[in-house]
Short mmCIF file of C-alpha atoms and ligand atoms in Angstrom, two decimals:
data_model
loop_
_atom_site.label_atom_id
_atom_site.label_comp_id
_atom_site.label_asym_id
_atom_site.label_seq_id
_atom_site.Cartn_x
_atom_site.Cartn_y
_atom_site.Cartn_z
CA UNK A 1 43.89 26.38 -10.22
CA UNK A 2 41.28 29.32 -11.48
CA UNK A 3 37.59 29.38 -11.43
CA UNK A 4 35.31 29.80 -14.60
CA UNK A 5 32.59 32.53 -13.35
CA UNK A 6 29.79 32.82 -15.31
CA UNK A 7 26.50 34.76 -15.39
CA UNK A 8 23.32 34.74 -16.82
CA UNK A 9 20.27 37.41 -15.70
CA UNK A 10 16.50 37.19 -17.57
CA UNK A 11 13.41 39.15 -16.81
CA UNK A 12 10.08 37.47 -16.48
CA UNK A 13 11.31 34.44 -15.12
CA UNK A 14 14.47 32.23 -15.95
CA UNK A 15 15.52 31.56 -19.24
CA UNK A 16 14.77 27.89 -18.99
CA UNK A 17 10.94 29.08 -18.02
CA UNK A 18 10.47 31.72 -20.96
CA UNK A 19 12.43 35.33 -19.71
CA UNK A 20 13.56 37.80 -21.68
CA UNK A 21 17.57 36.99 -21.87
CA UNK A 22 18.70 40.61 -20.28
CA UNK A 23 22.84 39.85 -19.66
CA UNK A 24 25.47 37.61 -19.52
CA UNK A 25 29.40 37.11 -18.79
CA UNK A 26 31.82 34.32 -18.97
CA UNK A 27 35.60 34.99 -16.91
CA UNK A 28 38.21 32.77 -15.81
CA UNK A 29 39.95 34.25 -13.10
CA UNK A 30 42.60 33.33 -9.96
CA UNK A 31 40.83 32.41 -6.65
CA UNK A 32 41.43 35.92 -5.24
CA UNK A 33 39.73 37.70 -8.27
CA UNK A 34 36.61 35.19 -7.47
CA UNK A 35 34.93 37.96 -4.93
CA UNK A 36 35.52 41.47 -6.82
CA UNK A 37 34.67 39.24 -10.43
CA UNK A 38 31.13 38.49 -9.00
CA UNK A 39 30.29 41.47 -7.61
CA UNK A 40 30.64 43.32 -10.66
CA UNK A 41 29.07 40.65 -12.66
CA UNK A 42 26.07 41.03 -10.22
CA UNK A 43 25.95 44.92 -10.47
CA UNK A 44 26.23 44.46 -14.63
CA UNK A 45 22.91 42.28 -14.43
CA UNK A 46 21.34 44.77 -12.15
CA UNK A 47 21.69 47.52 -14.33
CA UNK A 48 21.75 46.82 -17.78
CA UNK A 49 20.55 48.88 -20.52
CA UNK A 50 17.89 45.90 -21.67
CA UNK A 51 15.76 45.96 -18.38
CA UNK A 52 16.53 45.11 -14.77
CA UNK A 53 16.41 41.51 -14.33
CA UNK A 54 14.40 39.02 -11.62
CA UNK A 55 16.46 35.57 -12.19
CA UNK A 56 20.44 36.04 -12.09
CA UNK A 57 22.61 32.59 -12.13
CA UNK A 58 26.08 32.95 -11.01
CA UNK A 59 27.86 29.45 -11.26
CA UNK A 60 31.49 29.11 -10.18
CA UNK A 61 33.61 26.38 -10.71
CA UNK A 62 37.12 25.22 -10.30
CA UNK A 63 39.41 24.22 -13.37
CA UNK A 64 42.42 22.41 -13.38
CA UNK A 65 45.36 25.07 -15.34
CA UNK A 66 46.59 21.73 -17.62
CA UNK A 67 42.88 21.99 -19.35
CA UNK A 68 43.21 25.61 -20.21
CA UNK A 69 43.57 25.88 -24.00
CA UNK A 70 45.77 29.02 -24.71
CA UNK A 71 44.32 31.07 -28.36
CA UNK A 72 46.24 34.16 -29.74
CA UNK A 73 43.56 36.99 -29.63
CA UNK A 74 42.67 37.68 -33.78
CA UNK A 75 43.50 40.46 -34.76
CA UNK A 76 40.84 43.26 -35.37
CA UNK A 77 40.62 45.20 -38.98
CA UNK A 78 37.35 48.40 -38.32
CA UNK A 79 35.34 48.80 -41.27
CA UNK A 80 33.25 52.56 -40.41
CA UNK A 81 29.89 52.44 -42.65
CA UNK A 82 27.62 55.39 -43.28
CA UNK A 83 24.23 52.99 -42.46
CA UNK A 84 23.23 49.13 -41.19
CA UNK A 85 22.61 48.23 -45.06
CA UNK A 86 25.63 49.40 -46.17
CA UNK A 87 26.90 47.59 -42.63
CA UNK A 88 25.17 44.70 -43.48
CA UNK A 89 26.45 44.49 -47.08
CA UNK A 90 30.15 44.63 -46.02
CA UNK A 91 29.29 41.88 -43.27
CA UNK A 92 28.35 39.81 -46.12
CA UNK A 93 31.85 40.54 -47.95
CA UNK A 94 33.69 39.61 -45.20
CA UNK A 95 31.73 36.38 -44.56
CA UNK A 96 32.51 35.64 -48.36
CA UNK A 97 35.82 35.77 -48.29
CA UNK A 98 35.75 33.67 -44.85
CA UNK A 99 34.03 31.20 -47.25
CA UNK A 100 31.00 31.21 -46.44
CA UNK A 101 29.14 30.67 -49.49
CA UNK A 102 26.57 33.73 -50.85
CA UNK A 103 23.47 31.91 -49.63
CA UNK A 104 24.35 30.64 -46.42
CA UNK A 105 25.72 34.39 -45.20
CA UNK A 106 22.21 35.84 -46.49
CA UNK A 107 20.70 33.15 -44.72
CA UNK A 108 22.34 33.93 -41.60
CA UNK A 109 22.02 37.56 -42.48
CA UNK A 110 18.41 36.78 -41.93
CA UNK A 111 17.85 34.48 -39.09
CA UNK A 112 19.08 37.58 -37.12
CA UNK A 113 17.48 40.39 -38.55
CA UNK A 114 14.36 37.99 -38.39
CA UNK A 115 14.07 37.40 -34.93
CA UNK A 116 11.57 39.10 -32.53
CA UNK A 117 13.42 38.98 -29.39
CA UNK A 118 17.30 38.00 -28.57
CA UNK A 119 18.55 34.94 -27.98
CA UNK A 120 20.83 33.87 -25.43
CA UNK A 121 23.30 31.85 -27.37
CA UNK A 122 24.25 31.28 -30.73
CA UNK A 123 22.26 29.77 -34.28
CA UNK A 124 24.79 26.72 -35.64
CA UNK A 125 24.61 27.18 -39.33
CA UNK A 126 26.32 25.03 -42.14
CA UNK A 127 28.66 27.38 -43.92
CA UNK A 128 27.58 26.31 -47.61
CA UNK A 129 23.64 25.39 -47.19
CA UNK A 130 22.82 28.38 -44.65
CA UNK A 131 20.92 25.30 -43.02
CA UNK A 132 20.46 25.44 -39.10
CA UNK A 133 22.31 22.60 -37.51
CA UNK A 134 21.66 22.31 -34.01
CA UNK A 135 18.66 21.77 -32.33
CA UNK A 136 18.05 24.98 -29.35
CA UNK A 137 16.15 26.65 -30.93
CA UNK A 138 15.36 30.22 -29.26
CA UNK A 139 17.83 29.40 -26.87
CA UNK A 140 20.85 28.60 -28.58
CA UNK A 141 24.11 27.42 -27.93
CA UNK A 142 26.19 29.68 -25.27
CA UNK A 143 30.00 29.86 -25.16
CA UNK A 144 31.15 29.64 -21.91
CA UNK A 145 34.33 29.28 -20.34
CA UNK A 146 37.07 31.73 -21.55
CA UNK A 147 38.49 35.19 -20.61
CA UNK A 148 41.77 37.11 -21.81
CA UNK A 149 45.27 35.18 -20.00
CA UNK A 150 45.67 39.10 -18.70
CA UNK A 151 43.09 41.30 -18.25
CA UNK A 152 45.47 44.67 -18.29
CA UNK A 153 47.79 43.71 -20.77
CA UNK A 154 44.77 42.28 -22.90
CA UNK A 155 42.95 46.00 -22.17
CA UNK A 156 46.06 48.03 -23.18
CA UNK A 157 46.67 45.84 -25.93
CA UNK A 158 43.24 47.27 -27.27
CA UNK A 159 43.73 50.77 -26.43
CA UNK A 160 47.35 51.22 -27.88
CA UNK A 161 44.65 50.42 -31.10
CA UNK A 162 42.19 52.86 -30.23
CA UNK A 163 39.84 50.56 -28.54
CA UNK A 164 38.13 50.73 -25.74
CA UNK A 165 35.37 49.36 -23.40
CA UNK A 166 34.18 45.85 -22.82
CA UNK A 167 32.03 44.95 -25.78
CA UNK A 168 35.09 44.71 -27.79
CA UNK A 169 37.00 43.11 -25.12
CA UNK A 170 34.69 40.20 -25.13
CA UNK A 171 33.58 39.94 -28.65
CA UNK A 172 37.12 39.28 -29.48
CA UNK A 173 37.73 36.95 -26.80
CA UNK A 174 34.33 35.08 -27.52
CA UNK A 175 35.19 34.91 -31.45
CA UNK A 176 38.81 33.89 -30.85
CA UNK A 177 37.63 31.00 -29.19
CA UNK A 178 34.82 30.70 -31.75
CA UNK A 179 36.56 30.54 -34.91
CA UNK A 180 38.97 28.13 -33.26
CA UNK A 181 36.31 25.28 -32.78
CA UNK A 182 36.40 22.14 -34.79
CA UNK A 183 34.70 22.79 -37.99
CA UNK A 184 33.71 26.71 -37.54
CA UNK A 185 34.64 29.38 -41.03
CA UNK A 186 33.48 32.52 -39.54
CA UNK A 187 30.86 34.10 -36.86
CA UNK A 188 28.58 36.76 -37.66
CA UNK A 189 27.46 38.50 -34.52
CA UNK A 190 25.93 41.97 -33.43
CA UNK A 191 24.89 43.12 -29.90
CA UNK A 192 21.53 43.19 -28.05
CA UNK A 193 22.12 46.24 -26.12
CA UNK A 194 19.99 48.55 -27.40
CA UNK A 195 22.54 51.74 -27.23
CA UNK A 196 25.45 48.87 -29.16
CA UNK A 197 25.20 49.34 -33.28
CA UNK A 198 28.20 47.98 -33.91
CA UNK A 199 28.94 43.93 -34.97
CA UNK A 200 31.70 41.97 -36.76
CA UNK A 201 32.53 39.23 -38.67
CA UNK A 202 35.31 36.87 -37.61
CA UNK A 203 37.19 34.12 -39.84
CA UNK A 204 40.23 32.13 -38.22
CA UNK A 205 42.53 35.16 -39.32
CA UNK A 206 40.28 38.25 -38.68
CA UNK A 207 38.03 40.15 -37.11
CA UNK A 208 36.33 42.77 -38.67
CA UNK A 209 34.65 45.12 -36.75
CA UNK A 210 31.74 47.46 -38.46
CA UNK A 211 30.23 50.25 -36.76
CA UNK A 212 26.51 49.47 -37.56
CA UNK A 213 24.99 46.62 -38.03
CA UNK A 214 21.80 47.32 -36.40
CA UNK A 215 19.49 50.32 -36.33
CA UNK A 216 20.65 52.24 -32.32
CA UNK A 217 17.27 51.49 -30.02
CA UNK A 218 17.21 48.05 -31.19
CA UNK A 219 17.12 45.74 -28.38
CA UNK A 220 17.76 42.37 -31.18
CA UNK A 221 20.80 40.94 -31.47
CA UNK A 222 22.53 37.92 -32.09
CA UNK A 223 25.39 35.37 -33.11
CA UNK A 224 25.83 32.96 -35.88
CA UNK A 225 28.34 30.12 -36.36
CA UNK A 226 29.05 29.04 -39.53
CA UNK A 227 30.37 25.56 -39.90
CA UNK A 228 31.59 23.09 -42.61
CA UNK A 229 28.90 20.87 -44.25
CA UNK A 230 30.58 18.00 -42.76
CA UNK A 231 31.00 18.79 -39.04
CA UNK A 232 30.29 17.07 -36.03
CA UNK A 233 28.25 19.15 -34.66
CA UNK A 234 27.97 17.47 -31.05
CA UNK A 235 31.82 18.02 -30.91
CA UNK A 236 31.86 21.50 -31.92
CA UNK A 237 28.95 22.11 -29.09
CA UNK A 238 30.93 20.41 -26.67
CA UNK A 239 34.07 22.59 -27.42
CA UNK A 240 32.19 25.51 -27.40
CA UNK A 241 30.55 25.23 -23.81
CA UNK A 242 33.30 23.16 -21.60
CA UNK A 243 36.73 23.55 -23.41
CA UNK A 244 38.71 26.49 -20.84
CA UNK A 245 40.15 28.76 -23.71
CA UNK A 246 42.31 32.09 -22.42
CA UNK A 247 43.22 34.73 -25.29
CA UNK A 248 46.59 36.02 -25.47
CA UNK A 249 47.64 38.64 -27.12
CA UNK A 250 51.33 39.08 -28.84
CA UNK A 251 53.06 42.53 -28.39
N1 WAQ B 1 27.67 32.45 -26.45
C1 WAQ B 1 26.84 32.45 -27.52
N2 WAQ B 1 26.11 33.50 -27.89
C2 WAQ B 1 26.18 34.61 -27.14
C3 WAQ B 1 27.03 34.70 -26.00
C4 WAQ B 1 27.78 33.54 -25.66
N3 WAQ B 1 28.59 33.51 -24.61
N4 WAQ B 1 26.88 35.92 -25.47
C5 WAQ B 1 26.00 36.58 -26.24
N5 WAQ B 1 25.57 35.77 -27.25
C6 WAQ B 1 24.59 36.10 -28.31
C7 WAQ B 1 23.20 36.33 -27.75
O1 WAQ B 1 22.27 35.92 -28.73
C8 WAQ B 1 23.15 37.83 -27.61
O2 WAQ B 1 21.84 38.31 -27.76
C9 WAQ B 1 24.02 38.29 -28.76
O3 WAQ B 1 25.00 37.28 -28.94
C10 WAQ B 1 24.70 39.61 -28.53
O4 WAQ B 1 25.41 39.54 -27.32
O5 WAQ B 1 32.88 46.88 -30.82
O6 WAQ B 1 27.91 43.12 -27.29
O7 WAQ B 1 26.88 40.39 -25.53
O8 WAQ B 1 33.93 45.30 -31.95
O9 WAQ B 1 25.18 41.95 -26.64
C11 WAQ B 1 30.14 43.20 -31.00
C12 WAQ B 1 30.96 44.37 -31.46
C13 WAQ B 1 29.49 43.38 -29.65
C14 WAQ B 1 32.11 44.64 -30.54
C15 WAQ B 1 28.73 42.14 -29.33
O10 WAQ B 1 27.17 41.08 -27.93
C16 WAQ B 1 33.05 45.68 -31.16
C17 WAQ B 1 27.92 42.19 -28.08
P1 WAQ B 1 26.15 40.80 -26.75
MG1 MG B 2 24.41 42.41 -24.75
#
């Protein structure tokens, strides 16, 4: 057995009740790991670089091992950029060749840079149209339940490339899982921590990493899923919130 942990800390009140989304963290871990996992999950909310939060929800639950889905991690190709357009221009490339058509990755492109304040989750976004799918609106739909199969050997893995720290370390984990999903092309994501430029595009064979995507101080970030026209998108929710994924890496 292991335990999905996962965490979610606003200011101003709960999500659910209109707070600013301040941090999150999804692991899957033995029941040993369940104390030390929390505890740092609890100091991460508590001292986060987007505010110090008043609402934190920690939920633990048990999950049977023959429901974990195992995913080899993607692996990572880093794109350095002088500036977010020229970021942002690349991230458009990429999202091309992930085939997502011109329109839809400007559209998506623009939902983020658009928005006023983070979201929690992700936008659902049809991959030809650039047409919003689901229906959560400023909330959006939040990937939960996955984590590396070994946290060292996943870490070293990342270093032996000159990698380090655990934006990375979750962004990949997050998009392997991502561009696995029934339906999905790519993700387009950059973070919401203000001191974080950096973002990537992910197709199911890459993930390319650019250095900025956003302006540094900017506290407005976000995800995008890009899906076929046809997809169910109830399915692909489903996958994306319950399914227990762990990330391997090979080598
Ligand atoms: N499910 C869906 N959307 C999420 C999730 C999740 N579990 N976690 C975060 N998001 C959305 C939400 O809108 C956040 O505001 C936004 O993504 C950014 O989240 O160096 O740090 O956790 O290669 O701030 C990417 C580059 C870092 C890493 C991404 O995202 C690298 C990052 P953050
Ligand atoms: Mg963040």
């Amino acid at each position: 057995m292991v335990y999905s942990i996962r965490m979610r800390a606003a200011q101003g009140g709960a999500h659910e009740d209109g707070g600013k989304h301040i941090s999150g963290a999804e692991r899957i871990v033995q029941r040993k790991c369940i104390d030390k996992t929390m505890k740092d999950m609890l100091e991460r909310a508590l001292s986060h670089s987007r505010g110090e939060p008043d609402f934190i929800n920690l939920a633990i639950e048990q999950i049977t091992d023959g429901n974990v889905k195992k995913l080899e991690c993607l692996p990572i190709k880093n794109v350095n950029v002088d500036n977010v357009a020229e970021g942002l221009e690349q991230a458009q490339e990429a999202l091309d060749l992930a085939g997502v058509t011109s329109a839809a990755a400007l559209a998506g492109i623009h939902k983020l840079t658009d928005l006023s304040q983070s979201m929690r989750g992700a936008m659902i976004l049809c991959a030809t149209t650039g047409a919003r799918l689901d229906h959560t609106g400023e909330r959006g739909i939040r990937v939960s339940r996955m984590d590396s199969s070994n946290e060292q050997v996943f870490g070293e893995w990342l270093n032996a490339q000159g990698y380090h720290g655990i934006h990375i370390r979750e962004a990949l984990v997050l998009a392997t899982k991502v561009v696995a999903a029934p339906g999905v092309v790519a993700e387009l994501c950059w973070s919401d921590d203000p001191e974080y430029t950096a973002g990537y595009v992910a197709s199911n064979k890459l993930y390319t990493r650019f250095n900025h995507l956003k302006a540094h101080g900017s506290e407005v970030g976000g995800r995008v899923f890009f899906v076929k026209e046809n997809t169910d998108v109830d399915k692909l929710i489903t996958f994306l919130q319950k399914q227990p994924v762990l990330v391997e890496t090979l080598g």
